[in-house]
Amino acid sequence: MSQTLTLRRPDDMHLHLRDGAMLEAVLPESARHFGRAIVMPNLVPPVVTGAEAAAYRARILAALPEGMAFEPLMTLYLTEATDPKDVAAAAASGLVRAVKLYPAGATTNSQSGVRDFDKVRGVLETMAEIGLPLCVHGEVTDPAVDIFDREAVFIDRVLDPVRRATPGLRVVMEHITTAEGVAYARSGGADLGATITTHHLVINRNHILVGGIKPHYYCLPVAKREIHRLALREAATSGEARFFLGTDSAPHADPLKENACGCAGCFTATNTLSILAHVFEEDGALDRLEAFTSLNGAAFYGLDPNPGRITLTKGAAVAYPAKIDTGAGPVTVFDPGVPLHWNVGG
Ligand code: NCD
Ligand code: ZN
């Protein structure tokens, strides 16, 4: 008898859907398995205002193939000029579920992000009042700080001071990559959550750098030492409410990754659930997969779990494409380095 696992339909609490031809190609890869996603606003130009988020949401829904159901949960890109009233109105209407903080220069399309954290104090205070979560890309950009230390330094220099200065602010530490990130997430109460990506549960920095440089394993925050990967595995499989899935699936066309200055981002939407079932099974935690993928994130955002369910069946090796074609060029699907046997749906 084949082994099966039935889960509430999952949510992806950190997803890059892009726009135009790329959006059309990658949206079905997520909508096939996920009910909802927190959609990142780092387009060019970024999604800053409520009106821009409404327009982007409409473009996402227009790109959704007939017969697929998927709810984009919109975010705003925080700039030093963001108007607290616009944020409050976009949240009150139910359109916007979170605001994303990018330190300027930290990652893809973050140039319009925040340099001086005092300039966004008013927005953060409004968000604390209305209970709107702040999703944080937690890396300092100080050139003097080693890239592998940038998350831990951000926690001390920025995140902890901001949280102390803004009591009640609900914060999601996005795509944590370190044991320090795990520990800090655990130091908070119900106002602090953390997303963990699929790929950071699988790769450490050796996967990027040993035996030749592997651009498809390069993302930000960059994967760290093995001890950090193991800390993330322990956190994700713990079942604790504060930890939930945000794949950070971030498509870039292959020529932009296989490049002298390659873009950061791993595209995992296609095979994420098969990888996660593999990871949780390896760690003896299949019974906690649903909390990570389908319950904890929804609860943090004040949403009911999705009503539908998906079934994973363990069997023959999962067939998935090495690349997907998009109107913006081919996009390589994340290679977990092992055959996967948990098929979604079968
Ligand atoms: C993301 C992207 O490409 O938009 N890249 C990445 O490596 N994760 C941006 C981000 O989330 O940092
Ligand atoms: Zn991201």
PDB file of C-alpha atoms in Angstrom, residues 115-309:
ATOM      1  CA  ARG A 115      18.298  53.875   4.446  1.00  0.00           C
ATOM      2  CA  ASP A 116      17.288  55.873   7.517  1.00  0.00           C
ATOM      3  CA  PHE A 117      15.002  53.891   9.796  1.00  0.00           C
ATOM      4  CA  ASP A 118      13.902  57.053  11.625  1.00  0.00           C
ATOM      5  CA  LYS A 119      12.139  58.138   8.427  1.00  0.00           C
ATOM      6  CA  VAL A 120       9.727  55.194   8.568  1.00  0.00           C
ATOM      7  CA  ARG A 121       8.921  55.503  12.266  1.00  0.00           C
ATOM      8  CA  GLY A 122       5.482  57.030  11.573  1.00  0.00           C
ATOM      9  CA  VAL A 123       4.480  54.202   9.240  1.00  0.00           C
ATOM     10  CA  LEU A 124       5.675  51.575  11.708  1.00  0.00           C
ATOM     11  CA  GLU A 125       3.694  53.219  14.514  1.00  0.00           C
ATOM     12  CA  THR A 126       0.544  53.202  12.387  1.00  0.00           C
ATOM     13  CA  MET A 127       1.152  49.541  11.549  1.00  0.00           C
ATOM     14  CA  ALA A 128       1.567  48.673  15.226  1.00  0.00           C
ATOM     15  CA  GLU A 129      -1.739  50.417  15.970  1.00  0.00           C
ATOM     16  CA  ILE A 130      -3.683  48.594  13.275  1.00  0.00           C
ATOM     17  CA  GLY A 131      -1.897  45.240  13.658  1.00  0.00           C
ATOM     18  CA  LEU A 132      -0.498  45.148  10.116  1.00  0.00           C
ATOM     19  CA  PRO A 133       2.611  42.920   9.944  1.00  0.00           C
ATOM     20  CA  LEU A 134       6.002  44.181   8.783  1.00  0.00           C
ATOM     21  CA  CYS A 135       7.879  41.617   6.680  1.00  0.00           C
ATOM     22  CA  VAL A 136      11.591  42.225   7.114  1.00  0.00           C
ATOM     23  CA  HIS A 137      14.478  41.415   4.815  1.00  0.00           C
ATOM     24  CA  GLY A 138      16.988  41.117   7.630  1.00  0.00           C
ATOM     25  CA  GLU A 139      20.429  41.945   6.312  1.00  0.00           C
ATOM     26  CA  VAL A 140      22.605  44.975   6.909  1.00  0.00           C
ATOM     27  CA  THR A 141      24.181  46.542   3.854  1.00  0.00           C
ATOM     28  CA  ASP A 142      27.279  47.964   5.573  1.00  0.00           C
ATOM     29  CA  PRO A 143      30.162  47.022   3.250  1.00  0.00           C
ATOM     30  CA  ALA A 144      32.346  46.423   6.299  1.00  0.00           C
ATOM     31  CA  VAL A 145      30.136  43.513   7.387  1.00  0.00           C
ATOM     32  CA  ASP A 146      30.900  40.120   5.871  1.00  0.00           C
ATOM     33  CA  ILE A 147      27.995  38.830   3.775  1.00  0.00           C
ATOM     34  CA  PHE A 148      27.746  35.687   5.907  1.00  0.00           C
ATOM     35  CA  ASP A 149      27.315  37.828   9.059  1.00  0.00           C
ATOM     36  CA  ARG A 150      24.790  40.294   7.693  1.00  0.00           C
ATOM     37  CA  GLU A 151      21.695  38.617   9.140  1.00  0.00           C
ATOM     38  CA  ALA A 152      23.067  38.268  12.663  1.00  0.00           C
ATOM     39  CA  VAL A 153      24.338  41.875  12.638  1.00  0.00           C
ATOM     40  CA  PHE A 154      20.970  43.132  11.346  1.00  0.00           C
ATOM     41  CA  ILE A 155      19.187  41.536  14.296  1.00  0.00           C
ATOM     42  CA  ASP A 156      21.384  43.408  16.779  1.00  0.00           C
ATOM     43  CA  ARG A 157      21.753  46.709  14.961  1.00  0.00           C
ATOM     44  CA  VAL A 158      18.322  47.156  13.382  1.00  0.00           C
ATOM     45  CA  LEU A 159      15.640  44.594  14.139  1.00  0.00           C
ATOM     46  CA  ASP A 160      15.863  44.518  17.896  1.00  0.00           C
ATOM     47  CA  PRO A 161      16.057  48.337  18.248  1.00  0.00           C
ATOM     48  CA  VAL A 162      13.124  48.815  15.831  1.00  0.00           C
ATOM     49  CA  ARG A 163      11.002  46.292  17.726  1.00  0.00           C
ATOM     50  CA  ARG A 164      11.842  47.883  21.071  1.00  0.00           C
ATOM     51  CA  ALA A 165      11.028  51.361  19.719  1.00  0.00           C
ATOM     52  CA  THR A 166       7.689  50.213  18.298  1.00  0.00           C
ATOM     53  CA  PRO A 167       5.873  48.117  20.894  1.00  0.00           C
ATOM     54  CA  GLY A 168       3.090  46.022  19.408  1.00  0.00           C
ATOM     55  CA  LEU A 169       4.613  45.968  15.914  1.00  0.00           C
ATOM     56  CA  ARG A 170       4.000  42.547  14.389  1.00  0.00           C
ATOM     57  CA  VAL A 171       7.089  41.374  12.525  1.00  0.00           C
ATOM     58  CA  VAL A 172       7.910  38.491  10.203  1.00  0.00           C
ATOM     59  CA  MET A 173      11.620  37.792   9.913  1.00  0.00           C
ATOM     60  CA  GLU A 174      11.725  36.750   6.270  1.00  0.00           C
ATOM     61  CA  HIS A 175      13.784  33.818   5.015  1.00  0.00           C
ATOM     62  CA  ILE A 176      15.907  33.332   8.113  1.00  0.00           C
ATOM     63  CA  THR A 177      19.196  31.588   7.371  1.00  0.00           C
ATOM     64  CA  THR A 178      21.046  31.386  10.675  1.00  0.00           C
ATOM     65  CA  ALA A 179      20.936  29.864  14.141  1.00  0.00           C
ATOM     66  CA  GLU A 180      20.912  33.473  15.414  1.00  0.00           C
ATOM     67  CA  GLY A 181      17.753  34.112  13.388  1.00  0.00           C
ATOM     68  CA  VAL A 182      16.097  31.029  14.858  1.00  0.00           C
ATOM     69  CA  ALA A 183      17.069  32.041  18.396  1.00  0.00           C
ATOM     70  CA  TYR A 184      15.863  35.620  17.959  1.00  0.00           C
ATOM     71  CA  ALA A 185      12.528  34.432  16.520  1.00  0.00           C
ATOM     72  CA  ARG A 186      12.137  32.263  19.616  1.00  0.00           C
ATOM     73  CA  SER A 187      12.836  35.210  21.916  1.00  0.00           C
ATOM     74  CA  GLY A 188       9.671  36.977  20.768  1.00  0.00           C
ATOM     75  CA  GLY A 189       6.039  36.439  21.582  1.00  0.00           C
ATOM     76  CA  ALA A 190       3.042  36.025  19.314  1.00  0.00           C
ATOM     77  CA  ASP A 191       4.000  39.295  17.601  1.00  0.00           C
ATOM     78  CA  LEU A 192       7.112  37.729  16.023  1.00  0.00           C
ATOM     79  CA  GLY A 193       7.167  35.096  13.274  1.00  0.00           C
ATOM     80  CA  ALA A 194       9.752  33.839  10.825  1.00  0.00           C
ATOM     81  CA  THR A 195       9.546  32.341   7.379  1.00  0.00           C
ATOM     82  CA  ILE A 196      11.931  29.619   6.273  1.00  0.00           C
ATOM     83  CA  THR A 197      12.513  28.790   2.624  1.00  0.00           C
ATOM     84  CA  THR A 198      12.615  25.373   1.059  1.00  0.00           C
ATOM     85  CA  HIS A 199      16.108  25.772  -0.341  1.00  0.00           C
ATOM     86  CA  HIS A 200      17.696  26.869   2.949  1.00  0.00           C
ATOM     87  CA  LEU A 201      16.560  23.555   4.447  1.00  0.00           C
ATOM     88  CA  VAL A 202      18.495  21.740   1.712  1.00  0.00           C
ATOM     89  CA  ILE A 203      21.676  23.631   0.856  1.00  0.00           C
ATOM     90  CA  ASN A 204      24.546  25.134   2.781  1.00  0.00           C
ATOM     91  CA  ARG A 205      27.250  27.411   1.382  1.00  0.00           C
ATOM     92  CA  ASN A 206      29.339  24.487   0.162  1.00  0.00           C
ATOM     93  CA  HIS A 207      26.611  23.657  -2.323  1.00  0.00           C
ATOM     94  CA  ILE A 208      27.154  27.074  -3.896  1.00  0.00           C
ATOM     95  CA  LEU A 209      30.931  27.109  -3.932  1.00  0.00           C
ATOM     96  CA  VAL A 210      32.509  23.635  -3.884  1.00  0.00           C
ATOM     97  CA  GLY A 211      33.427  22.041  -7.206  1.00  0.00           C
ATOM     98  CA  GLY A 212      32.611  25.136  -9.257  1.00  0.00           C
ATOM     99  CA  ILE A 213      30.261  28.032  -8.660  1.00  0.00           C
ATOM    100  CA  LYS A 214      26.569  27.079  -8.836  1.00  0.00           C
ATOM    101  CA  PRO A 215      24.588  30.186  -9.727  1.00  0.00           C
ATOM    102  CA  HIS A 216      21.234  28.457  -9.290  1.00  0.00           C
ATOM    103  CA  TYR A 217      22.023  27.972  -5.590  1.00  0.00           C
ATOM    104  CA  TYR A 218      22.804  31.654  -5.102  1.00  0.00           C
ATOM    105  CA  CYS A 219      20.097  33.602  -3.322  1.00  0.00           C
ATOM    106  CA  LEU A 220      19.855  36.283  -0.675  1.00  0.00           C
ATOM    107  CA  PRO A 221      20.273  35.936   2.170  1.00  0.00           C
ATOM    108  CA  VAL A 222      23.024  33.590   0.990  1.00  0.00           C
ATOM    109  CA  ALA A 223      23.040  30.051   2.410  1.00  0.00           C
ATOM    110  CA  LYS A 224      25.321  29.761   5.426  1.00  0.00           C
ATOM    111  CA  ARG A 225      27.356  26.995   7.155  1.00  0.00           C
ATOM    112  CA  GLU A 226      25.923  23.537   7.802  1.00  0.00           C
ATOM    113  CA  ILE A 227      25.246  24.293  11.495  1.00  0.00           C
ATOM    114  CA  HIS A 228      22.848  27.004  10.382  1.00  0.00           C
ATOM    115  CA  ARG A 229      21.064  24.729   7.914  1.00  0.00           C
ATOM    116  CA  LEU A 230      20.600  22.225  10.730  1.00  0.00           C
ATOM    117  CA  ALA A 231      19.195  24.953  13.008  1.00  0.00           C
ATOM    118  CA  LEU A 232      16.672  25.846  10.293  1.00  0.00           C
ATOM    119  CA  ARG A 233      15.718  22.188   9.877  1.00  0.00           C
ATOM    120  CA  GLU A 234      15.133  21.891  13.608  1.00  0.00           C
ATOM    121  CA  ALA A 235      13.014  25.062  13.643  1.00  0.00           C
ATOM    122  CA  ALA A 236      10.923  24.211  10.574  1.00  0.00           C
ATOM    123  CA  THR A 237      10.205  20.681  11.751  1.00  0.00           C
ATOM    124  CA  SER A 238       9.489  21.748  15.355  1.00  0.00           C
ATOM    125  CA  GLY A 239       5.848  22.536  14.658  1.00  0.00           C
ATOM    126  CA  GLU A 240       6.220  25.794  16.621  1.00  0.00           C
ATOM    127  CA  ALA A 241       3.652  28.371  15.544  1.00  0.00           C
ATOM    128  CA  ARG A 242       6.243  31.093  14.945  1.00  0.00           C
ATOM    129  CA  PHE A 243       7.895  29.218  12.042  1.00  0.00           C
ATOM    130  CA  PHE A 244       6.160  28.883   8.684  1.00  0.00           C
ATOM    131  CA  LEU A 245       6.859  28.378   5.014  1.00  0.00           C
ATOM    132  CA  GLY A 246       7.804  31.271   2.782  1.00  0.00           C
ATOM    133  CA  THR A 247       9.465  29.710  -0.227  1.00  0.00           C
ATOM    134  CA  ASP A 248      11.031  32.950  -1.496  1.00  0.00           C
ATOM    135  CA  SER A 249      10.694  31.303  -4.905  1.00  0.00           C
ATOM    136  CA  ALA A 250      12.377  33.999  -6.986  1.00  0.00           C
ATOM    137  CA  PRO A 251      12.567  33.392 -10.728  1.00  0.00           C
ATOM    138  CA  HIS A 252      15.235  34.988 -12.876  1.00  0.00           C
ATOM    139  CA  ALA A 253      15.774  33.992 -16.516  1.00  0.00           C
ATOM    140  CA  ASP A 254      18.811  31.710 -16.791  1.00  0.00           C
ATOM    141  CA  PRO A 255      21.026  34.185 -18.688  1.00  0.00           C
ATOM    142  CA  LEU A 256      20.685  36.561 -15.741  1.00  0.00           C
ATOM    143  CA  LYS A 257      21.806  33.877 -13.275  1.00  0.00           C
ATOM    144  CA  GLU A 258      24.493  32.235 -15.409  1.00  0.00           C
ATOM    145  CA  ASN A 259      26.270  35.531 -15.676  1.00  0.00           C
ATOM    146  CA  ALA A 260      29.453  37.296 -14.540  1.00  0.00           C
ATOM    147  CA  CYS A 261      27.187  39.180 -12.115  1.00  0.00           C
ATOM    148  CA  GLY A 262      24.419  36.664 -11.501  1.00  0.00           C
ATOM    149  CA  CYS A 263      21.081  37.554  -9.922  1.00  0.00           C
ATOM    150  CA  ALA A 264      20.107  36.209  -6.514  1.00  0.00           C
ATOM    151  CA  GLY A 265      17.139  33.873  -6.235  1.00  0.00           C
ATOM    152  CA  CYS A 266      16.192  30.184  -6.294  1.00  0.00           C
ATOM    153  CA  PHE A 267      13.077  29.098  -8.178  1.00  0.00           C
ATOM    154  CA  THR A 268      11.399  26.429  -6.063  1.00  0.00           C
ATOM    155  CA  ALA A 269       7.663  26.837  -6.736  1.00  0.00           C
ATOM    156  CA  THR A 270       7.507  23.778  -8.987  1.00  0.00           C
ATOM    157  CA  ASN A 271       8.876  21.144  -6.603  1.00  0.00           C
ATOM    158  CA  THR A 272       8.696  22.774  -3.170  1.00  0.00           C
ATOM    159  CA  LEU A 273       6.124  20.450  -1.623  1.00  0.00           C
ATOM    160  CA  SER A 274       7.898  17.288  -2.788  1.00  0.00           C
ATOM    161  CA  ILE A 275      11.157  18.641  -1.345  1.00  0.00           C
ATOM    162  CA  LEU A 276       9.541  19.597   1.958  1.00  0.00           C
ATOM    163  CA  ALA A 277       7.921  16.178   2.358  1.00  0.00           C
ATOM    164  CA  HIS A 278      11.355  14.633   1.720  1.00  0.00           C
ATOM    165  CA  VAL A 279      12.988  16.906   4.317  1.00  0.00           C
ATOM    166  CA  PHE A 280      10.322  16.384   6.976  1.00  0.00           C
ATOM    167  CA  GLU A 281      10.377  12.613   6.406  1.00  0.00           C
ATOM    168  CA  GLU A 282      14.175  12.541   6.790  1.00  0.00           C
ATOM    169  CA  ASP A 283      13.773  14.320  10.114  1.00  0.00           C
ATOM    170  CA  GLY A 284      10.928  12.084  11.309  1.00  0.00           C
ATOM    171  CA  ALA A 285       8.524  15.032  11.288  1.00  0.00           C
ATOM    172  CA  LEU A 286       5.965  14.306   8.560  1.00  0.00           C
ATOM    173  CA  ASP A 287       3.253  14.827  11.168  1.00  0.00           C
ATOM    174  CA  ARG A 288       4.424  18.446  11.531  1.00  0.00           C
ATOM    175  CA  LEU A 289       4.607  19.308   7.834  1.00  0.00           C
ATOM    176  CA  GLU A 290       1.038  20.616   7.763  1.00  0.00           C
ATOM    177  CA  ALA A 291       1.720  23.058  10.603  1.00  0.00           C
ATOM    178  CA  PHE A 292       4.672  24.467   8.658  1.00  0.00           C
ATOM    179  CA  THR A 293       3.027  24.683   5.236  1.00  0.00           C
ATOM    180  CA  SER A 294      -0.640  25.251   5.960  1.00  0.00           C
ATOM    181  CA  LEU A 295      -1.492  26.300   9.521  1.00  0.00           C
ATOM    182  CA  ASN A 296       1.139  28.456  11.233  1.00  0.00           C
ATOM    183  CA  GLY A 297       1.434  31.119   8.541  1.00  0.00           C
ATOM    184  CA  ALA A 298      -2.317  31.483   8.159  1.00  0.00           C
ATOM    185  CA  ALA A 299      -2.682  31.848  11.927  1.00  0.00           C
ATOM    186  CA  PHE A 300       0.016  34.520  12.073  1.00  0.00           C
ATOM    187  CA  TYR A 301      -1.781  36.525   9.382  1.00  0.00           C
ATOM    188  CA  GLY A 302      -5.151  36.053  11.073  1.00  0.00           C
ATOM    189  CA  LEU A 303      -6.526  33.856   8.300  1.00  0.00           C
ATOM    190  CA  ASP A 304      -8.423  30.605   8.512  1.00  0.00           C
ATOM    191  CA  PRO A 305      -6.553  27.661   7.005  1.00  0.00           C
ATOM    192  CA  ASN A 306      -7.522  26.976   3.403  1.00  0.00           C
ATOM    193  CA  PRO A 307     -10.651  24.810   3.223  1.00  0.00           C
ATOM    194  CA  GLY A 308      -9.241  22.491   0.531  1.00  0.00           C
ATOM    195  CA  ARG A 309      -6.719  19.702   0.942  1.00  0.00           C
TER     196      ARG A 309
END
